[in-house]
XYZ file of C-alpha atoms in Angstrom:
479
model
C 58.779 -73.525 52.686
C 60.883 -74.858 55.640
C 64.550 -73.698 56.303
C 65.555 -77.406 55.964
C 64.131 -77.320 52.430
C 65.703 -74.124 51.398
C 69.007 -75.488 52.605
C 68.812 -78.783 51.146
C 71.595 -79.588 48.680
C 70.464 -80.861 45.444
C 71.735 -84.506 44.915
C 74.759 -84.584 42.290
C 73.375 -84.757 38.832
C 74.068 -88.455 37.382
C 76.069 -89.094 34.289
C 72.790 -89.574 32.303
C 71.162 -86.370 33.589
C 74.366 -84.428 32.269
C 74.332 -86.054 28.940
C 70.785 -84.981 28.448
C 71.400 -81.318 29.209
C 73.904 -80.977 26.449
C 73.105 -78.960 23.397
C 73.923 -80.754 19.957
C 77.633 -80.617 19.574
C 79.956 -81.329 16.710
C 80.764 -84.844 18.414
C 77.145 -85.781 18.311
C 76.992 -84.802 14.684
C 80.116 -86.885 13.870
C 78.578 -89.751 15.874
C 75.541 -89.615 13.994
C 77.303 -89.605 10.609
C 79.501 -92.517 11.347
C 76.661 -94.549 12.633
C 74.571 -93.348 9.474
C 77.074 -94.622 7.169
C 77.523 -97.912 8.710
C 73.505 -98.201 8.625
C 74.036 -97.610 4.883
C 75.681 -100.859 4.351
C 73.160 -102.630 6.610
C 70.448 -101.471 4.349
C 72.768 -102.448 1.243
C 72.854 -105.876 2.596
C 69.368 -106.443 3.687
C 68.189 -105.630 0.117
C 71.106 -107.220 -1.862
C 69.630 -110.825 -2.049
C 66.300 -109.607 -3.045
C 67.571 -107.275 -5.611
C 69.545 -110.146 -7.209
C 67.072 -112.920 -6.803
C 66.228 -112.985 -10.561
C 69.889 -112.472 -11.548
C 71.095 -115.440 -9.123
C 68.153 -117.686 -10.193
C 69.579 -117.616 -13.919
C 73.313 -117.577 -13.046
C 73.232 -120.700 -10.736
C 70.120 -122.087 -12.450
C 68.358 -121.928 -8.885
C 65.164 -124.020 -8.107
C 62.323 -122.464 -6.510
C 63.741 -123.852 -3.103
C 67.041 -122.484 -3.648
C 65.855 -119.071 -4.304
C 63.788 -119.228 -1.003
C 66.974 -120.473 0.812
C 69.184 -117.677 -0.758
C 66.794 -115.152 0.544
C 66.251 -116.644 3.789
C 69.907 -117.342 4.836
C 71.031 -113.768 5.432
C 67.925 -113.016 7.621
C 68.451 -116.252 9.482
C 71.937 -115.384 10.216
C 70.995 -111.855 11.351
C 68.513 -113.554 13.902
C 71.366 -115.065 15.558
C 73.672 -111.975 15.146
C 71.021 -109.764 16.860
C 70.893 -111.927 19.887
C 74.589 -112.560 20.244
C 75.966 -109.003 19.293
C 73.134 -107.571 21.595
C 74.362 -109.535 24.519
C 77.925 -108.664 23.588
C 77.328 -105.080 23.589
C 75.602 -105.089 27.120
C 78.710 -107.126 28.469
C 81.699 -105.783 26.612
C 80.446 -102.416 25.437
C 78.717 -100.838 22.341
C 82.248 -99.810 20.751
C 83.684 -103.374 20.948
C 80.357 -105.072 19.520
C 80.588 -102.446 16.559
C 84.022 -103.587 15.599
C 83.359 -107.282 15.775
C 79.950 -107.173 13.810
C 81.394 -105.293 10.883
C 84.445 -107.388 10.806
C 82.449 -110.660 10.551
C 80.319 -108.916 7.951
C 83.020 -107.716 5.736
C 85.034 -111.014 5.545
C 82.054 -112.946 4.720
C 80.462 -110.829 2.147
C 83.639 -110.837 0.564
C 83.866 -114.548 0.595
C 80.302 -114.543 -0.940
C 81.769 -112.898 -4.058
C 83.549 -115.998 -4.791
C 80.918 -118.226 -4.424
C 81.356 -121.357 -6.925
C 78.046 -122.813 -5.884
C 74.525 -122.121 -4.459
C 75.680 -124.035 -1.131
C 78.703 -121.736 -0.868
C 76.468 -118.679 -1.626
C 73.930 -119.768 1.124
C 76.570 -120.321 3.721
C 78.311 -116.996 3.454
C 75.013 -115.224 3.153
C 74.046 -116.677 6.619
C 77.459 -115.874 8.061
C 77.466 -112.462 6.704
C 74.013 -112.104 8.310
C 75.550 -113.039 11.758
C 77.776 -110.062 11.393
C 75.338 -107.446 10.221
C 72.436 -108.617 12.154
C 73.077 -106.490 15.287
C 73.902 -103.378 13.241
C 70.708 -101.432 13.512
C 70.257 -102.789 17.312
C 73.724 -101.571 18.122
C 73.335 -98.345 16.402
C 70.033 -97.695 18.114
C 71.364 -98.314 21.452
C 74.548 -96.364 20.912
C 72.703 -93.319 19.610
C 69.984 -93.610 22.276
C 73.025 -93.654 24.866
C 74.954 -90.830 23.384
C 72.297 -88.349 22.223
C 70.410 -85.792 24.389
C 66.945 -86.987 24.880
C 65.374 -83.894 23.549
C 67.152 -84.000 20.194
C 67.454 -87.927 19.931
C 64.672 -88.432 17.376
C 65.588 -85.904 14.934
C 69.297 -86.914 14.849
C 68.718 -90.796 14.599
C 66.103 -89.953 11.946
C 69.218 -88.255 10.166
C 71.301 -91.227 10.780
C 68.606 -93.507 9.104
C 68.385 -90.891 6.168
C 72.005 -91.689 5.780
C 71.486 -95.379 5.987
C 68.584 -95.765 3.610
C 70.795 -94.332 0.975
C 72.093 -97.777 0.663
C 68.799 -99.158 -0.739
C 68.632 -97.035 -3.907
C 72.604 -97.554 -4.099
C 72.146 -101.202 -4.084
C 69.338 -101.094 -6.886
C 71.182 -98.389 -8.877
C 74.687 -100.303 -8.907
C 73.025 -103.520 -9.573
C 71.128 -101.915 -12.714
C 74.826 -100.802 -13.754
C 76.743 -103.917 -12.949
C 74.488 -106.765 -13.761
C 74.813 -106.413 -17.380
C 78.512 -106.221 -17.431
C 81.328 -108.456 -16.489
C 84.193 -106.002 -15.376
C 87.469 -108.010 -15.790
C 85.746 -111.032 -16.702
C 83.965 -111.258 -13.365
C 80.173 -111.473 -13.128
C 78.633 -108.059 -12.041
C 76.666 -109.449 -9.258
C 79.998 -110.710 -7.586
C 81.107 -107.178 -7.546
C 78.072 -106.124 -5.494
C 78.995 -108.296 -2.807
C 82.734 -107.152 -2.997
C 81.637 -103.575 -2.653
C 79.584 -104.072 0.481
C 82.578 -105.893 1.983
C 85.072 -102.976 1.040
C 82.633 -100.335 2.269
C 82.030 -101.813 5.539
C 85.721 -102.288 6.066
C 86.176 -98.691 5.712
C 83.574 -97.989 8.115
C 85.141 -100.319 10.571
C 88.189 -98.073 10.582
C 85.996 -94.934 11.126
C 84.406 -96.635 14.067
C 87.785 -97.370 15.887
C 87.578 -93.699 16.377
C 84.424 -93.704 18.485
C 84.199 -93.630 22.245
C 82.562 -95.830 24.538
C 79.120 -94.924 25.867
C 79.127 -93.106 29.145
C 75.736 -94.384 29.897
C 76.903 -98.001 29.635
C 80.131 -97.134 31.430
C 78.074 -95.993 34.445
C 75.677 -98.787 34.223
C 78.429 -101.405 34.700
C 80.137 -99.479 37.380
C 83.064 -98.024 35.414
C 82.121 -94.460 36.875
C 85.535 -92.923 36.547
C 85.545 -93.453 32.642
C 82.021 -92.356 32.500
C 82.716 -89.238 34.258
C 85.747 -88.308 32.226
C 83.973 -88.784 28.839
C 80.814 -86.731 30.296
C 83.108 -83.951 31.222
C 84.896 -84.084 27.930
C 81.563 -83.380 26.211
C 80.658 -80.554 28.706
C 84.262 -79.008 28.011
C 83.204 -79.226 24.255
C 79.936 -77.313 24.864
C 81.578 -74.786 27.037
C 84.337 -74.175 24.564
C 81.681 -73.482 22.074
C 79.961 -71.104 24.164
C 76.923 -73.061 24.583
C 75.296 -72.739 28.131
C 74.673 -75.977 30.273
C 71.310 -75.866 31.832
C 70.553 -77.419 35.298
C 69.614 -81.035 34.909
C 65.791 -81.268 34.663
C 65.393 -84.158 36.822
C 64.515 -87.993 36.473
C 61.979 -87.610 33.685
C 64.536 -85.738 31.436
C 66.276 -88.995 30.611
C 64.525 -92.005 29.279
C 67.722 -94.197 30.213
C 67.921 -93.250 33.626
C 69.875 -91.592 36.145
C 67.520 -90.689 38.917
C 69.058 -89.332 41.989
C 68.741 -91.026 45.205
C 68.202 -89.550 48.610
C 71.788 -90.054 49.574
C 73.024 -87.389 47.151
C 74.543 -89.589 44.436
C 73.051 -90.608 41.177
C 71.983 -94.120 40.603
C 73.937 -96.009 38.222
C 71.839 -96.387 35.108
C 70.398 -99.780 35.016
C 70.489 -100.387 38.890
C 66.526 -100.360 39.075
C 66.296 -103.305 36.607
C 65.251 -106.590 38.439
C 68.015 -109.190 38.880
C 67.935 -112.674 37.639
C 67.562 -114.413 34.256
C 67.158 -112.199 31.237
C 63.565 -113.300 30.261
C 62.729 -112.537 34.000
C 63.884 -109.011 33.496
C 61.919 -108.417 29.985
C 58.741 -109.729 31.732
C 59.124 -107.987 35.041
C 55.895 -105.782 36.021
C 57.529 -102.547 34.741
C 58.642 -103.772 31.394
C 56.043 -106.664 30.463
C 53.735 -104.604 28.598
C 56.141 -102.813 26.427
C 58.020 -106.101 25.899
C 54.895 -107.656 24.325
C 54.462 -104.751 22.417
C 58.053 -104.386 20.992
C 57.783 -108.061 20.029
C 54.635 -107.763 18.194
C 56.218 -104.654 16.365
C 59.080 -106.379 15.223
C 57.496 -109.732 14.290
C 54.690 -107.850 12.212
C 56.884 -105.043 10.903
C 59.029 -107.548 8.802
C 56.048 -108.622 6.821
C 55.482 -105.081 5.448
C 58.940 -103.647 5.379
C 61.282 -106.581 4.233
C 58.419 -108.209 2.342
C 58.296 -105.236 0.079
C 62.000 -104.922 -0.340
C 62.870 -108.540 -0.802
C 60.014 -109.577 -3.063
C 59.352 -106.262 -5.248
C 61.696 -107.673 -7.936
C 59.688 -110.884 -8.037
C 56.567 -109.131 -8.092
C 57.699 -106.990 -11.130
C 58.741 -110.267 -12.903
C 55.273 -111.779 -12.239
C 53.879 -108.638 -13.994
C 55.951 -109.405 -17.042
C 59.107 -107.061 -16.453
C 62.424 -108.630 -17.550
C 65.420 -108.603 -15.074
C 66.951 -105.352 -16.333
C 63.659 -103.378 -16.544
C 62.672 -104.827 -12.957
C 66.104 -103.605 -11.710
C 65.504 -100.194 -13.097
C 62.069 -99.965 -11.561
C 63.364 -101.320 -8.256
C 66.195 -98.679 -8.131
C 63.808 -95.924 -8.844
C 61.271 -96.922 -6.337
C 64.015 -97.402 -3.761
C 64.944 -93.857 -3.973
C 61.804 -93.361 -1.687
C 63.924 -94.978 1.212
C 66.129 -92.075 2.109
C 63.481 -89.537 1.098
C 61.132 -91.192 3.451
C 63.644 -91.256 6.403
C 64.191 -87.486 5.713
C 60.503 -86.733 5.842
C 60.584 -88.352 9.347
C 63.191 -85.773 10.743
C 60.793 -82.894 11.408
C 57.935 -85.436 12.466
C 60.009 -87.391 14.878
C 59.930 -85.089 17.882
C 56.539 -83.382 16.939
C 54.354 -86.645 16.748
C 54.081 -89.091 19.505
C 56.128 -92.001 18.539
C 53.536 -94.958 18.666
C 51.142 -92.830 16.557
C 53.656 -92.074 13.976
C 54.600 -95.918 13.826
C 50.659 -96.774 13.553
C 49.854 -94.080 11.001
C 52.830 -94.995 8.681
C 51.968 -98.604 8.969
C 48.395 -97.934 7.726
C 50.152 -95.920 4.905
C 51.976 -98.843 4.065
C 48.962 -101.118 3.693
C 47.265 -98.597 1.285
C 50.337 -98.129 -1.050
C 51.104 -101.755 -1.231
C 47.608 -102.566 -2.396
C 48.041 -99.784 -5.128
C 51.521 -101.313 -6.186
C 49.846 -104.785 -6.303
C 46.911 -103.770 -8.873
C 48.960 -101.102 -10.780
C 48.423 -101.791 -14.475
C 51.196 -99.401 -15.989
C 54.790 -98.730 -15.403
C 54.052 -95.107 -14.334
C 51.482 -96.211 -11.736
C 53.924 -99.145 -10.367
C 56.630 -96.643 -9.785
C 54.400 -94.234 -8.276
C 52.826 -96.566 -5.689
C 56.046 -98.164 -5.080
C 57.755 -94.843 -4.276
C 54.777 -94.007 -2.069
C 55.341 -97.234 -0.217
C 58.720 -96.904 0.307
C 58.339 -93.239 1.298
C 55.925 -93.992 4.106
C 57.733 -97.282 5.043
C 60.866 -95.236 6.035
C 58.984 -92.871 7.966
C 57.703 -95.941 9.692
C 61.261 -97.469 10.001
C 62.753 -94.461 11.359
C 59.929 -94.009 13.940
C 59.953 -97.615 15.022
C 63.792 -97.569 15.385
C 63.787 -94.621 17.656
C 60.463 -96.070 19.604
C 62.257 -99.480 20.005
C 65.652 -97.883 21.477
C 63.691 -95.911 24.146
C 61.789 -98.800 25.682
C 64.617 -100.284 27.720
C 67.062 -99.082 30.551
C 70.710 -98.766 29.714
C 71.994 -101.840 31.416
C 69.825 -104.225 29.224
C 69.128 -102.042 26.454
C 71.191 -103.694 23.570
C 70.229 -107.009 24.615
C 66.657 -106.202 25.097
C 66.231 -104.400 21.939
C 68.503 -107.078 20.140
C 66.122 -109.905 21.268
C 63.204 -108.072 20.007
C 64.821 -106.993 16.824
C 66.016 -110.743 16.236
C 62.415 -111.693 15.990
C 62.035 -109.361 12.851
C 64.981 -111.385 11.271
C 63.416 -114.624 12.147
C 60.271 -113.442 10.436
C 62.358 -112.242 7.531
C 63.816 -115.564 7.173
C 60.526 -117.396 6.948
C 58.913 -114.670 4.515
C 60.150 -116.345 1.265
C 58.741 -119.454 2.260
C 55.495 -117.973 3.590
C 55.060 -115.117 0.955
C 56.524 -116.685 -2.134
C 53.894 -119.380 -2.288
C 51.154 -116.700 -1.874
C 52.547 -114.820 -4.812
C 52.840 -117.664 -6.860
C 49.190 -118.982 -6.189
C 47.466 -115.751 -5.703
C 49.279 -113.220 -7.508
C 50.468 -109.615 -6.355
C 47.035 -108.761 -5.006
C 46.580 -111.555 -2.736
C 50.314 -110.948 -1.484
C 49.795 -107.367 -0.610
C 46.351 -108.076 0.995
C 48.337 -110.413 3.233
C 50.770 -107.574 3.910
C 48.027 -104.966 4.441
C 46.393 -107.083 7.202
C 49.758 -107.511 9.063
C 50.335 -103.803 8.993
C 46.664 -103.027 10.342
C 47.394 -105.708 13.336
C 50.642 -103.819 13.967
C 48.961 -100.546 14.122
C 46.406 -101.753 16.503
C 49.061 -103.623 18.741
C 51.514 -100.270 18.982
C 48.347 -98.157 19.867
C 46.542 -100.211 22.246
C 49.458 -101.613 24.179
C 51.149 -98.187 24.535
C 50.696 -95.977 27.608
C 49.016 -92.581 26.584
C 51.831 -89.914 26.154
C 54.533 -92.308 27.167
C 56.759 -93.499 24.402
C 59.801 -94.094 26.736
C 60.732 -95.800 29.920
C 63.095 -94.554 32.823
C 65.346 -96.839 34.662
C 62.765 -98.227 37.016
C 60.490 -99.219 33.850
C 58.136 -96.331 34.369
C 56.507 -94.371 31.451
C 58.149 -91.149 30.288
C 56.481 -88.729 28.313
C 57.284 -88.158 24.570
C 60.419 -85.978 24.084
């Protein structure tokens, strides 16, 4: 080894490298908890219309078309929200976007509680969807920015475990409130009001979050990024936790590769300039963009298809509204349990294989749910479906969040995620006729086919051993 090499000074570590060398801190746990509780209300919202579909059909004397519009309206709003808020998050910051999206959702969810007609209900569901549409994208981007790479999968799975508690929460609350009319107000209206009130509380908590140092560095606000990173390092030192030397470029999927001049590259600097779609389909990101878009388009058929249509499938099997809500609430307990199951798996199994295997599990459990002939079998298969589907969901959220560099992460993943909302908006129009004409068996055979196609796309389009990209778009091994 030459004297020049021995005397070489290692380039100063970038903000991204310094964030990735951190141990798990109380700040990381607090961030994970606050984001997770926000996700709880996103899950609550996503399953609210489907849970109440039979109730609303009776209360408003809805036609078949009205039911489809009510179910589709919130997802159509989420399609626009995911794109707009993702763009806002990359331009103005993750924290600001968080506050805007929850404020919009809370206001219009409360307005929906006072719906005098089906037209008002559809309009408020659409506008509430714009607010909540980017919640998962913003959460994924913020957590991917803030959490150390080697701990990211596990902590994000914990956030989604909290979030998925919103699914049984809406089912159990509906089962309790729907038969009642507290203070003379129909129980379903209280469900909308509870969602608005809870998200307002989360909005207040999120005001205490600080901006992502990775994003600050990506947009050139290096002094602020350095100050926040130093604050986290000081927290680690105060707890007696050692800070290892940054492992280099591959340690961080969101960038910070040092340059020869001795200064870290601002995260995102290697992303091609020009129109946004040109960036997405640049040589380093093209294959991953196709993979992510197919994942988001097809995942909705299995994931939201079950959550939205399960009450209607139960009705088709002959269960009344209250029985259907009871079975739905019990089955939906599988959501947080499945997310919890993902915690130990997330950093042990390559992300794309975990996504693919759980998608195939959804196909099998869905067919069992469709052909179940007794209440106990319905519950068992439904629980199995929700269990494996939330291993799938947790894995796919971490997978998607790690595919793009910091500078375009929120908008790029938001664009991909918006496709899932567009598919979800079309689901009632595409799948309800299948249920009505072919019954539950044909419906879940269609869903199973989509899940098999998804598994093939994720495995075949992914580079072996590379779940993530660095700032230049190059593959990085699974954390």
